[in-house]
CSV table of C-alpha atoms in Angstrom, one decimal:
chain,number,residue,atom,x,y,z
A,4,UNK,CA,-11.8,-9.5,-23.7
A,5,UNK,CA,-12.9,-5.9,-24.2
A,6,UNK,CA,-12.9,-4.3,-27.5
A,7,UNK,CA,-10.0,-2.1,-26.4
A,8,UNK,CA,-7.9,-5.0,-25.0
A,9,UNK,CA,-4.2,-4.7,-25.7
A,10,UNK,CA,-3.0,-7.8,-24.0
A,11,UNK,CA,-1.8,-9.3,-27.3
A,12,UNK,CA,0.5,-6.4,-28.3
A,13,UNK,CA,3.2,-7.5,-30.6
A,14,UNK,CA,6.5,-8.1,-28.7
A,15,UNK,CA,9.6,-6.3,-30.0
A,16,UNK,CA,13.2,-7.2,-29.3
A,17,UNK,CA,15.0,-4.9,-26.8
A,18,UNK,CA,18.5,-3.8,-27.8
A,19,UNK,CA,21.2,-2.8,-25.4
A,20,UNK,CA,19.0,-3.5,-22.4
A,21,UNK,CA,20.3,-5.2,-19.2
A,22,UNK,CA,18.9,-8.5,-18.1
A,23,UNK,CA,16.8,-7.1,-15.2
A,24,UNK,CA,15.1,-4.5,-17.3
A,25,UNK,CA,14.6,-7.1,-20.1
A,26,UNK,CA,13.0,-9.4,-17.6
A,27,UNK,CA,10.6,-6.8,-16.2
A,28,UNK,CA,9.4,-5.8,-19.7
A,29,UNK,CA,9.0,-9.5,-20.8
A,30,UNK,CA,6.9,-10.2,-17.7
A,31,UNK,CA,4.6,-7.3,-18.5
A,32,UNK,CA,4.3,-8.3,-22.1
A,33,UNK,CA,3.7,-12.0,-21.6
A,34,UNK,CA,1.4,-12.2,-18.5
A,35,UNK,CA,-2.1,-13.2,-19.6
A,36,UNK,CA,-5.4,-13.6,-17.8
A,37,UNK,CA,-5.6,-17.3,-18.6
A,38,UNK,CA,-2.3,-17.8,-16.8
A,39,UNK,CA,-3.7,-16.6,-13.5
A,40,UNK,CA,-4.7,-19.5,-11.3
A,41,UNK,CA,-7.4,-19.5,-8.7
A,42,UNK,CA,-5.1,-18.5,-5.9
A,43,UNK,CA,-4.0,-15.4,-7.8
A,44,UNK,CA,-7.6,-14.5,-8.7
A,45,UNK,CA,-8.6,-14.9,-5.1
A,46,UNK,CA,-5.9,-12.6,-4.0
A,47,UNK,CA,-7.0,-10.0,-6.5
A,48,UNK,CA,-10.5,-10.2,-5.2
A,49,UNK,CA,-9.3,-9.8,-1.6
A,50,UNK,CA,-7.1,-6.8,-2.6
A,51,UNK,CA,-9.9,-5.1,-4.5
A,52,UNK,CA,-12.4,-5.5,-1.7
A,53,UNK,CA,-10.1,-4.0,0.8
A,54,UNK,CA,-8.8,-1.1,-1.4
A,55,UNK,CA,-12.2,0.0,-2.7
A,56,UNK,CA,-13.7,-0.1,0.8
A,57,UNK,CA,-10.8,2.1,2.1
A,58,UNK,CA,-11.4,4.5,-0.8
A,59,UNK,CA,-15.0,4.8,0.1
A,60,UNK,CA,-14.5,5.1,3.8
A,61,UNK,CA,-11.7,7.7,3.5
A,62,UNK,CA,-13.5,9.9,1.0
A,63,UNK,CA,-15.0,12.0,3.7
A,64,UNK,CA,-11.7,12.8,5.5
A,65,UNK,CA,-10.9,16.5,5.4
A,66,UNK,CA,-7.7,16.0,3.4
A,67,UNK,CA,-9.6,13.8,0.9
A,68,UNK,CA,-12.1,16.6,0.4
A,69,UNK,CA,-9.2,19.0,-0.3
A,70,UNK,CA,-7.7,16.6,-2.8
A,71,UNK,CA,-11.0,16.4,-4.7
A,72,UNK,CA,-11.4,20.2,-4.6
A,73,UNK,CA,-7.9,20.6,-6.1
A,74,UNK,CA,-8.6,18.2,-8.9
A,75,UNK,CA,-12.1,19.6,-9.7
A,76,UNK,CA,-10.5,23.0,-10.4
A,77,UNK,CA,-8.2,21.4,-13.0
A,78,UNK,CA,-10.0,18.3,-14.1
A,79,UNK,CA,-10.1,17.1,-17.7
A,80,UNK,CA,-13.2,15.4,-19.2
A,81,UNK,CA,-13.4,11.6,-19.3
A,82,UNK,CA,-15.3,8.5,-18.4
A,83,UNK,CA,-13.5,7.5,-15.2
A,84,UNK,CA,-15.4,7.8,-11.9
A,85,UNK,CA,-14.3,9.3,-8.6
A,86,UNK,CA,-15.2,6.8,-5.9
A,87,UNK,CA,-18.1,7.7,-3.6
A,88,UNK,CA,-19.3,10.4,-5.9
A,89,UNK,CA,-21.2,11.0,-9.1
A,90,UNK,CA,-18.2,12.7,-10.8
A,91,UNK,CA,-16.6,11.5,-14.0
A,92,UNK,CA,-13.2,12.8,-15.3
A,93,UNK,CA,-10.1,11.8,-17.1
A,94,UNK,CA,-8.4,8.5,-16.0
A,95,UNK,CA,-5.4,10.4,-14.6
A,96,UNK,CA,-7.5,12.8,-12.6
A,97,UNK,CA,-9.8,10.1,-11.2
A,98,UNK,CA,-6.8,7.8,-10.4
A,99,UNK,CA,-5.2,10.7,-8.5
A,100,UNK,CA,-8.2,11.2,-6.3
A,101,UNK,CA,-9.1,7.5,-5.8
A,102,UNK,CA,-5.5,6.6,-5.0
A,103,UNK,CA,-5.3,9.4,-2.5
A,104,UNK,CA,-8.5,8.1,-0.9
A,105,UNK,CA,-7.1,4.6,-0.9
A,106,UNK,CA,-4.0,5.6,1.1
A,107,UNK,CA,-5.9,8.2,3.0
A,108,UNK,CA,-6.2,6.8,6.6
A,109,UNK,CA,-3.5,4.2,7.2
A,110,UNK,CA,-6.0,1.4,6.7
A,111,UNK,CA,-5.0,0.1,3.2
A,112,UNK,CA,-3.4,-3.1,2.4
A,113,UNK,CA,0.4,-3.7,2.7
A,114,UNK,CA,3.1,-6.0,1.3
A,115,UNK,CA,5.5,-6.9,4.1
A,116,UNK,CA,8.5,-7.9,2.0
A,117,UNK,CA,8.7,-4.6,0.2
A,118,UNK,CA,7.3,-2.5,3.2
A,119,UNK,CA,4.8,-0.9,0.8
A,120,UNK,CA,1.2,-0.4,-0.2
A,121,UNK,CA,0.6,-1.6,-3.7
A,122,UNK,CA,-3.2,-1.8,-3.6
A,123,UNK,CA,-3.7,2.0,-3.6
A,124,UNK,CA,-1.5,2.2,-6.7
A,125,UNK,CA,-2.6,-0.7,-8.9
A,126,UNK,CA,-6.4,-0.8,-8.2
A,127,UNK,CA,-7.2,2.8,-8.8
A,128,UNK,CA,-4.9,3.0,-11.8
A,129,UNK,CA,-6.3,-0.1,-13.4
A,130,UNK,CA,-9.9,0.8,-12.8
A,131,UNK,CA,-9.5,4.4,-14.0
A,132,UNK,CA,-7.6,3.4,-17.2
A,133,UNK,CA,-10.0,0.5,-17.8
A,134,UNK,CA,-13.0,2.8,-17.6
A,135,UNK,CA,-11.4,5.1,-20.1
A,136,UNK,CA,-10.8,2.3,-22.5
A,137,UNK,CA,-14.1,0.6,-21.8
A,138,UNK,CA,-12.2,-2.5,-20.7
A,139,UNK,CA,-13.7,-5.6,-19.1
A,140,UNK,CA,-12.6,-6.8,-15.7
A,141,UNK,CA,-10.6,-9.5,-17.4
A,142,UNK,CA,-8.2,-6.8,-18.7
A,143,UNK,CA,-8.4,-4.8,-15.4
A,144,UNK,CA,-7.6,-7.9,-13.3
A,145,UNK,CA,-4.6,-8.8,-15.5
A,146,UNK,CA,-3.3,-5.2,-15.3
A,147,UNK,CA,-3.7,-5.2,-11.5
A,148,UNK,CA,-1.6,-8.4,-11.3
A,149,UNK,CA,1.1,-7.1,-13.6
A,150,UNK,CA,1.3,-3.7,-11.8
A,151,UNK,CA,1.4,-5.4,-8.4
A,152,UNK,CA,4.1,-7.7,-9.3
A,153,UNK,CA,6.3,-5.1,-10.9
A,154,UNK,CA,5.8,-2.8,-7.9
A,155,UNK,CA,6.5,-5.4,-5.3
A,156,UNK,CA,9.3,-7.4,-6.9
A,157,UNK,CA,11.3,-4.2,-7.5
A,158,UNK,CA,10.4,-3.3,-3.9
A,159,UNK,CA,11.6,-6.7,-2.6
A,160,UNK,CA,14.9,-6.1,-4.3
A,161,UNK,CA,15.1,-2.7,-2.6
A,162,UNK,CA,14.1,-3.7,0.9
A,163,UNK,CA,14.7,-3.0,3.7
A,164,UNK,CA,17.1,-0.2,2.5
A,165,UNK,CA,14.5,2.1,1.1
A,166,UNK,CA,12.6,2.3,4.4
A,167,UNK,CA,15.8,2.3,6.5
A,168,UNK,CA,17.2,5.2,4.5
A,169,UNK,CA,14.1,7.3,5.1
A,170,UNK,CA,12.4,6.9,1.8
A,171,UNK,CA,8.6,6.2,1.7
A,172,UNK,CA,8.7,2.9,-0.3
A,173,UNK,CA,5.2,3.4,-1.7
A,174,UNK,CA,5.9,6.9,-2.9
A,175,UNK,CA,8.9,5.6,-4.9
A,176,UNK,CA,7.5,2.3,-6.1
A,177,UNK,CA,4.0,3.4,-7.1
A,178,UNK,CA,5.5,5.1,-10.2
A,179,UNK,CA,6.7,1.8,-11.5
A,180,UNK,CA,3.4,0.0,-10.7
A,181,UNK,CA,1.2,2.6,-12.3
A,182,UNK,CA,3.4,2.7,-15.4
A,183,UNK,CA,3.2,-1.1,-15.7
A,184,UNK,CA,-0.6,-1.0,-15.4
A,185,UNK,CA,-0.9,1.6,-18.1
A,186,UNK,CA,1.5,-0.2,-20.4
A,187,UNK,CA,-0.5,-3.4,-20.1
A,188,UNK,CA,-3.9,-2.0,-20.5
A,189,UNK,CA,-2.9,0.3,-23.4
A,190,UNK,CA,-1.1,-2.5,-25.2
A,191,UNK,CA,2.4,-1.0,-25.4
A,192,UNK,CA,5.1,-2.9,-27.3
A,193,UNK,CA,8.3,-3.8,-25.5
A,194,UNK,CA,10.1,-0.7,-26.4
A,195,UNK,CA,7.4,1.7,-25.3
A,196,UNK,CA,6.9,-0.4,-22.1
A,197,UNK,CA,10.6,0.0,-21.3
A,198,UNK,CA,10.4,3.7,-21.8
A,199,UNK,CA,7.3,4.1,-19.6
A,200,UNK,CA,9.1,2.4,-16.7
A,201,UNK,CA,12.3,4.2,-17.3
A,202,UNK,CA,10.6,7.6,-17.4
A,203,UNK,CA,8.8,6.7,-14.2
A,204,UNK,CA,12.1,6.7,-12.4
A,205,UNK,CA,12.5,10.4,-13.1
A,206,UNK,CA,9.3,10.9,-11.1
A,207,UNK,CA,10.3,8.8,-8.1
A,208,UNK,CA,10.5,10.6,-4.8
A,209,UNK,CA,9.1,10.8,-1.3
A,210,UNK,CA,10.5,10.4,2.2
A,211,UNK,CA,8.9,9.3,5.6
A,212,UNK,CA,9.6,12.6,7.3
A,213,UNK,CA,5.8,12.9,7.6
A,214,UNK,CA,6.0,10.1,10.2
A,215,UNK,CA,8.1,12.3,12.4
A,216,UNK,CA,7.0,15.9,12.0
A,217,UNK,CA,3.7,15.3,10.3
A,218,UNK,CA,2.1,16.6,7.1
A,219,UNK,CA,-1.1,15.5,5.4
A,220,UNK,CA,0.9,15.3,2.1
A,221,UNK,CA,1.5,11.7,3.0
A,222,UNK,CA,-2.1,11.0,2.2
A,223,UNK,CA,-1.5,12.3,-1.3
A,224,UNK,CA,1.7,10.2,-2.0
A,225,UNK,CA,-0.4,7.5,-3.7
A,226,UNK,CA,-2.2,10.0,-5.9
A,227,UNK,CA,1.1,11.7,-6.9
A,228,UNK,CA,2.7,8.3,-7.6
A,229,UNK,CA,-0.1,6.9,-9.6
A,230,UNK,CA,-0.7,9.9,-11.7
A,231,UNK,CA,3.0,10.4,-12.4
A,232,UNK,CA,3.4,6.7,-13.4
A,233,UNK,CA,0.5,7.2,-15.8
A,234,UNK,CA,2.1,10.4,-17.1
A,235,UNK,CA,5.3,8.5,-17.7
A,236,UNK,CA,3.3,6.1,-19.9
A,237,UNK,CA,1.8,9.1,-21.8
A,238,UNK,CA,5.3,10.4,-22.5
A,239,UNK,CA,6.6,7.1,-23.7
A,240,UNK,CA,3.6,6.7,-26.0
A,241,UNK,CA,4.4,9.9,-27.8
A,242,UNK,CA,8.1,8.9,-28.3
A,243,UNK,CA,9.9,10.3,-25.3
A,244,UNK,CA,12.6,7.8,-24.2
A,245,UNK,CA,14.2,6.9,-20.9
A,246,UNK,CA,17.5,5.3,-19.7
A,247,UNK,CA,17.6,1.6,-20.7
A,248,UNK,CA,19.4,0.6,-17.5
A,249,UNK,CA,16.9,2.6,-15.3
A,250,UNK,CA,17.1,0.0,-12.6
A,251,UNK,CA,20.6,-1.6,-12.8
A,252,UNK,CA,22.7,1.1,-14.4
A,253,UNK,CA,25.6,2.8,-12.5
A,254,UNK,CA,23.3,5.8,-12.0
A,255,UNK,CA,20.1,3.9,-12.0
A,256,UNK,CA,17.6,3.2,-9.3
A,257,UNK,CA,19.5,0.8,-7.1
A,258,UNK,CA,22.9,2.6,-7.1
A,259,UNK,CA,21.4,6.1,-6.8
A,260,UNK,CA,18.7,5.5,-4.2
A,261,UNK,CA,20.4,2.7,-2.2
A,262,UNK,CA,24.1,3.0,-3.1
A,263,UNK,CA,24.2,-0.7,-4.0
A,264,UNK,CA,23.3,-3.1,-6.8
A,265,UNK,CA,20.1,-5.0,-7.1
A,266,UNK,CA,21.9,-8.2,-6.0
A,267,UNK,CA,22.9,-11.4,-7.7
A,268,UNK,CA,20.8,-12.3,-10.7
A,269,UNK,CA,17.9,-10.0,-9.8
A,270,UNK,CA,16.1,-10.9,-13.1
A,271,UNK,CA,15.1,-14.2,-11.6
A,272,UNK,CA,12.4,-12.4,-9.7
A,273,UNK,CA,10.6,-11.9,-13.0
A,274,UNK,CA,11.2,-15.3,-14.6
A,275,UNK,CA,8.4,-17.6,-15.4
A,276,UNK,CA,7.5,-19.6,-12.3
A,277,UNK,CA,8.5,-16.9,-9.8
A,278,UNK,CA,6.2,-16.6,-6.9
A,279,UNK,CA,3.3,-14.2,-7.3
A,280,UNK,CA,3.7,-11.6,-4.6
A,281,UNK,CA,0.0,-10.6,-4.8
A,282,UNK,CA,-0.8,-13.9,-2.9
A,283,UNK,CA,0.9,-12.2,0.1
A,284,UNK,CA,-1.6,-9.4,0.5
A,285,UNK,CA,-1.6,-8.1,4.1
A,286,UNK,CA,-5.0,-6.6,5.2
A,287,UNK,CA,-4.7,-4.2,8.1
A,288,UNK,CA,-6.9,-4.8,11.1
A,289,UNK,CA,-5.5,-1.6,12.6
A,290,UNK,CA,-5.7,2.0,11.3
A,291,UNK,CA,-2.1,2.8,11.7
A,292,UNK,CA,1.4,2.2,10.2
A,293,UNK,CA,2.0,-1.5,9.7
A,294,UNK,CA,5.3,-1.3,11.7
A,295,UNK,CA,3.0,-1.0,14.8
A,296,UNK,CA,0.8,-4.0,14.2
A,297,UNK,CA,2.7,-6.8,15.8
A,298,UNK,CA,3.2,-4.7,18.9
A,299,UNK,CA,-0.5,-3.9,19.0
A,300,UNK,CA,-1.1,-7.6,18.8
A,301,UNK,CA,1.0,-8.2,21.9
A,302,UNK,CA,-1.3,-6.0,24.0
A,303,UNK,CA,-4.5,-7.8,23.1
A,304,UNK,CA,-4.7,-9.9,26.3
A,305,UNK,CA,-3.9,-6.8,28.4
A,306,UNK,CA,-6.6,-4.5,27.1
A,307,UNK,CA,-8.0,-2.3,29.8
A,308,UNK,CA,-5.1,-3.0,32.2
A,309,UNK,CA,-3.1,0.2,31.6
A,310,UNK,CA,-3.2,1.2,35.3
A,311,UNK,CA,-1.6,-2.2,36.2
A,312,UNK,CA,1.5,-1.6,34.0
A,313,UNK,CA,4.8,-0.4,35.5
A,314,UNK,CA,6.9,-0.4,32.3
A,315,UNK,CA,7.2,-2.0,28.9
A,316,UNK,CA,10.5,-2.6,27.1
A,317,UNK,CA,10.5,-3.1,23.3
A,318,UNK,CA,13.2,-4.4,21.0
A,319,UNK,CA,12.6,-2.8,17.6
A,320,UNK,CA,14.1,-3.3,14.1
A,321,UNK,CA,16.1,-0.5,12.6
A,322,UNK,CA,13.6,-0.2,9.6
A,323,UNK,CA,10.6,0.1,11.9
A,324,UNK,CA,12.5,2.3,14.4
A,325,UNK,CA,13.0,4.8,11.6
A,326,UNK,CA,9.3,5.2,11.1
A,327,UNK,CA,7.5,4.7,14.4
A,328,UNK,CA,10.2,4.5,17.1
A,329,UNK,CA,13.0,6.6,18.6
A,330,UNK,CA,13.8,8.2,15.2
A,331,UNK,CA,10.3,9.6,15.2
A,332,UNK,CA,10.7,12.9,17.1
A,333,UNK,CA,7.0,13.1,18.0
A,334,UNK,CA,6.3,9.6,18.9
A,335,UNK,CA,5.8,10.6,22.6
A,336,UNK,CA,4.4,14.1,22.0
A,337,UNK,CA,1.9,13.7,19.1
A,338,UNK,CA,0.1,16.8,18.0
A,339,UNK,CA,-1.8,15.6,15.0
A,340,UNK,CA,-3.3,12.5,13.4
A,341,UNK,CA,-0.1,11.7,11.4
A,342,UNK,CA,1.9,11.6,14.6
A,343,UNK,CA,-0.8,9.4,16.2
A,344,UNK,CA,-0.8,6.9,13.5
A,345,UNK,CA,3.0,6.7,13.3
A,346,UNK,CA,3.7,6.5,17.1
A,347,UNK,CA,4.4,3.1,18.4
A,348,UNK,CA,4.0,4.1,22.1
A,349,UNK,CA,0.6,5.8,21.4
A,350,UNK,CA,-0.7,2.8,19.5
A,351,UNK,CA,0.3,0.4,22.2
A,352,UNK,CA,-1.3,2.7,24.8
A,353,UNK,CA,-4.5,2.8,22.8
A,354,UNK,CA,-4.6,-1.0,23.0
A,355,UNK,CA,-3.8,-1.1,26.7
A,356,UNK,CA,-6.6,1.4,27.4
A,357,UNK,CA,-9.0,-0.9,25.6
A,358,UNK,CA,-9.7,1.8,22.9
A,359,UNK,CA,-8.8,-0.4,20.0
A,360,UNK,CA,-6.6,0.6,17.1
A,361,UNK,CA,-9.1,0.7,14.2
A,362,UNK,CA,-11.1,3.2,12.3
A,363,UNK,CA,-13.3,4.3,15.3
A,364,UNK,CA,-10.6,5.5,17.7
A,365,UNK,CA,-8.7,7.4,15.0
A,366,UNK,CA,-11.9,9.1,13.8
A,367,UNK,CA,-12.7,9.9,17.5
A,368,UNK,CA,-9.3,11.4,17.9
A,369,UNK,CA,-10.0,13.7,15.0
A,370,UNK,CA,-13.2,14.7,16.7
A,371,UNK,CA,-11.4,15.4,20.0
A,372,UNK,CA,-13.1,12.5,21.8
A,373,UNK,CA,-10.1,10.6,23.1
A,374,UNK,CA,-8.5,11.3,26.5
A,375,UNK,CA,-5.0,11.8,25.3
A,376,UNK,CA,-3.6,12.8,28.7
A,377,UNK,CA,-4.2,9.3,30.0
A,378,UNK,CA,-3.0,7.7,26.7
A,379,UNK,CA,0.3,9.7,26.8
A,380,UNK,CA,0.9,8.9,30.5
A,381,UNK,CA,0.8,5.2,29.5
A,382,UNK,CA,3.0,5.8,26.4
A,383,UNK,CA,5.7,7.3,28.6
A,384,UNK,CA,6.1,3.9,30.3
A,385,UNK,CA,7.2,2.3,27.0
A,386,UNK,CA,11.0,2.0,26.4
A,387,UNK,CA,12.1,1.4,22.9
A,388,UNK,CA,15.5,-0.1,22.1
A,389,UNK,CA,16.8,-0.6,18.5
A,390,UNK,CA,18.2,-4.1,17.8
A,391,UNK,CA,20.3,-3.9,14.6
A,392,UNK,CA,20.2,-7.7,14.2
A,393,UNK,CA,16.4,-8.1,13.9
A,394,UNK,CA,16.1,-7.0,10.2
A,395,UNK,CA,18.5,-9.7,9.3
A,396,UNK,CA,16.9,-12.3,11.4
A,397,UNK,CA,13.4,-11.6,10.1
A,398,UNK,CA,13.7,-10.3,6.6
A,399,UNK,CA,10.6,-8.9,5.1
A,400,UNK,CA,8.7,-8.9,8.4
A,401,UNK,CA,7.8,-6.4,11.1
A,402,UNK,CA,8.1,-8.3,14.3
A,403,UNK,CA,7.4,-7.5,18.0
A,404,UNK,CA,9.6,-8.3,21.0
A,405,UNK,CA,8.0,-7.0,24.1
A,406,UNK,CA,8.7,-7.4,27.9
A,407,UNK,CA,5.8,-6.0,30.0
A,408,UNK,CA,6.3,-5.5,33.8
A,409,UNK,CA,3.3,-5.0,36.1
A,410,UNK,CA,3.2,-3.1,39.3
A,411,UNK,CA,2.8,-6.3,41.3
A,412,UNK,CA,6.2,-7.5,40.0
A,413,UNK,CA,4.9,-9.9,37.4
A,414,UNK,CA,6.8,-9.9,34.1
A,415,UNK,CA,5.8,-11.3,30.7
A,416,UNK,CA,7.8,-11.6,27.5
A,417,UNK,CA,5.9,-11.8,24.2
A,418,UNK,CA,7.2,-12.3,20.7
A,419,UNK,CA,5.1,-12.0,17.6
A,420,UNK,CA,6.6,-12.8,14.2
A,421,UNK,CA,3.4,-12.6,12.0
A,422,UNK,CA,0.9,-10.0,12.9
A,423,UNK,CA,-2.8,-10.1,12.4
A,424,UNK,CA,-3.9,-9.8,8.8
A,425,UNK,CA,-0.7,-11.2,7.2
A,426,UNK,CA,-0.7,-14.3,5.0
A,427,UNK,CA,0.6,-16.4,7.9
A,428,UNK,CA,-2.0,-15.0,10.3
A,429,UNK,CA,-4.9,-13.9,8.1
A,430,UNK,CA,-8.2,-12.2,9.0
A,431,UNK,CA,-11.2,-14.5,8.9
A,432,UNK,CA,-13.8,-14.0,6.2
A,433,UNK,CA,-16.1,-12.5,8.8
A,434,UNK,CA,-13.4,-10.0,9.8
A,435,UNK,CA,-12.7,-9.1,6.2
A,436,UNK,CA,-16.4,-8.5,5.6
A,437,UNK,CA,-16.8,-6.5,8.8
A,438,UNK,CA,-14.0,-4.1,7.8
A,439,UNK,CA,-15.6,-3.7,4.3
A,440,UNK,CA,-19.0,-2.9,5.7
A,441,UNK,CA,-17.6,-0.6,8.4
A,442,UNK,CA,-16.1,1.5,5.7
A,443,UNK,CA,-18.9,1.4,3.1
A,444,UNK,CA,-22.3,1.1,4.9
A,445,UNK,CA,-22.5,4.8,5.9
A,446,UNK,CA,-21.6,6.1,2.5
A,447,UNK,CA,-23.3,3.7,0.1
A,448,UNK,CA,-26.1,2.4,2.3
A,449,UNK,CA,-26.4,-1.2,3.5
A,450,UNK,CA,-27.9,-2.7,0.4
A,451,UNK,CA,-25.6,-1.1,-2.1
A,452,UNK,CA,-22.5,-1.9,0.1
A,453,UNK,CA,-23.5,-5.6,0.2
A,454,UNK,CA,-24.1,-5.7,-3.5
A,455,UNK,CA,-20.7,-4.2,-4.2
A,456,UNK,CA,-19.1,-6.7,-1.8
A,457,UNK,CA,-20.8,-9.6,-3.6
A,458,UNK,CA,-19.7,-8.3,-7.0
A,459,UNK,CA,-16.1,-8.0,-5.9
A,460,UNK,CA,-16.2,-11.6,-4.5
A,461,UNK,CA,-17.7,-13.0,-7.7
A,462,UNK,CA,-15.2,-11.0,-9.9
A,463,UNK,CA,-16.9,-11.7,-13.2
A,464,UNK,CA,-14.2,-11.2,-15.9
A,465,UNK,CA,-16.9,-10.2,-18.4
A,466,UNK,CA,-18.2,-7.3,-16.3
A,467,UNK,CA,-17.3,-3.9,-17.8
A,468,UNK,CA,-15.0,-1.9,-15.6
A,469,UNK,CA,-17.4,1.0,-15.9
A,470,UNK,CA,-20.2,-1.1,-14.3
A,471,UNK,CA,-18.1,-2.1,-11.3
A,472,UNK,CA,-16.9,1.5,-10.8
A,473,UNK,CA,-20.5,2.7,-10.9
A,474,UNK,CA,-21.4,0.4,-8.0
A,475,UNK,CA,-18.9,2.3,-5.8
A,476,UNK,CA,-20.3,5.7,-6.8
A,477,UNK,CA,-23.2,7.7,-5.1
């Protein structure tokens, strides 16, 4: 353990606190590194590899440079590094930048059941705070698990309503995840931990309107969420208090955001023996909204056959339709990169034209190198029909139900329940490594990129957080 380790903070009894909130705080307080089995440790390694690679690869995007410039004008001194740079600043400032990088190009990990992106919250928060405290990776890994579980388990209780109502789940949930990470690493007692989480609710915000009418602010949702979750922890540490029933109260998170309760016995999600959600890390093979992925998969065998297609009919879930389908006003007339990455018809057209859906085609779009006239002509052949039964039939999943009709009269029906990169249909080790190197080689150089990849795979718990962060710097 590092000299600053706080994992053995003295527990204190919580008074007048509902069962769900009690359970969340107890989980944060009691989770220890030696309780994390090999499957959880492997999931953390996978998550960190993907998230840090995305941070590095996204660091050169125009909006990422603007975020860095914004923070540099206001930055506070500290020991926490900005990824893919030689800059050091305060933990909160570094986490703001790195989280924004990590969510900066629709290529970061996802968690299906909560329809969210926990990696770009918990990894940058834990590393930045860990660097500031001179923690070891043992402490950082434990905090990542704690933050991921608080974020996703609250998210599972809130799904699919958050997304269906137009909220951006990550923007809302990241506050809780970052506050949990900070509470764990900084060794808060139970009362201070409760207040950090409760204050985080006052910061929670963010909708998915960006998916319809655009706006690069979506790229910064992770930075805003992580830094405000850390700020909530700061406020709790100096004695500011929050509502004790911040989740389950009659004006708490569930009733206010979703107009319902958290369900029956929601505290069971945080009981000892509950499934670790981090083992369900979904790595994206495509550089676009996860709602598109199963539909992109259905087009794989037809790549390059756009001219042969007469029409395509899709059945789409209400939750996905809100983000990438008929509720997205620019899905058929995209005018910027946000529209492109959130347009189901365009992403399917990319695949049909054999352009792929990864980092390269979206980078080429930004450079004006994609023939969008041909792509949009194909996109207009796609008919989307919302099926209100699908969310109930396939809870926690984004499925694809596609009927494709060709000009010669042939018709094919394709259904995919588990898209590429999910736990049920994972990327191979070679595919994971290829994505990592695609994002890091050009920034770090081949030798340094491979050394970082090896360190993340080994995941030595004795390694100082500062040493790992330095490997991702230039």
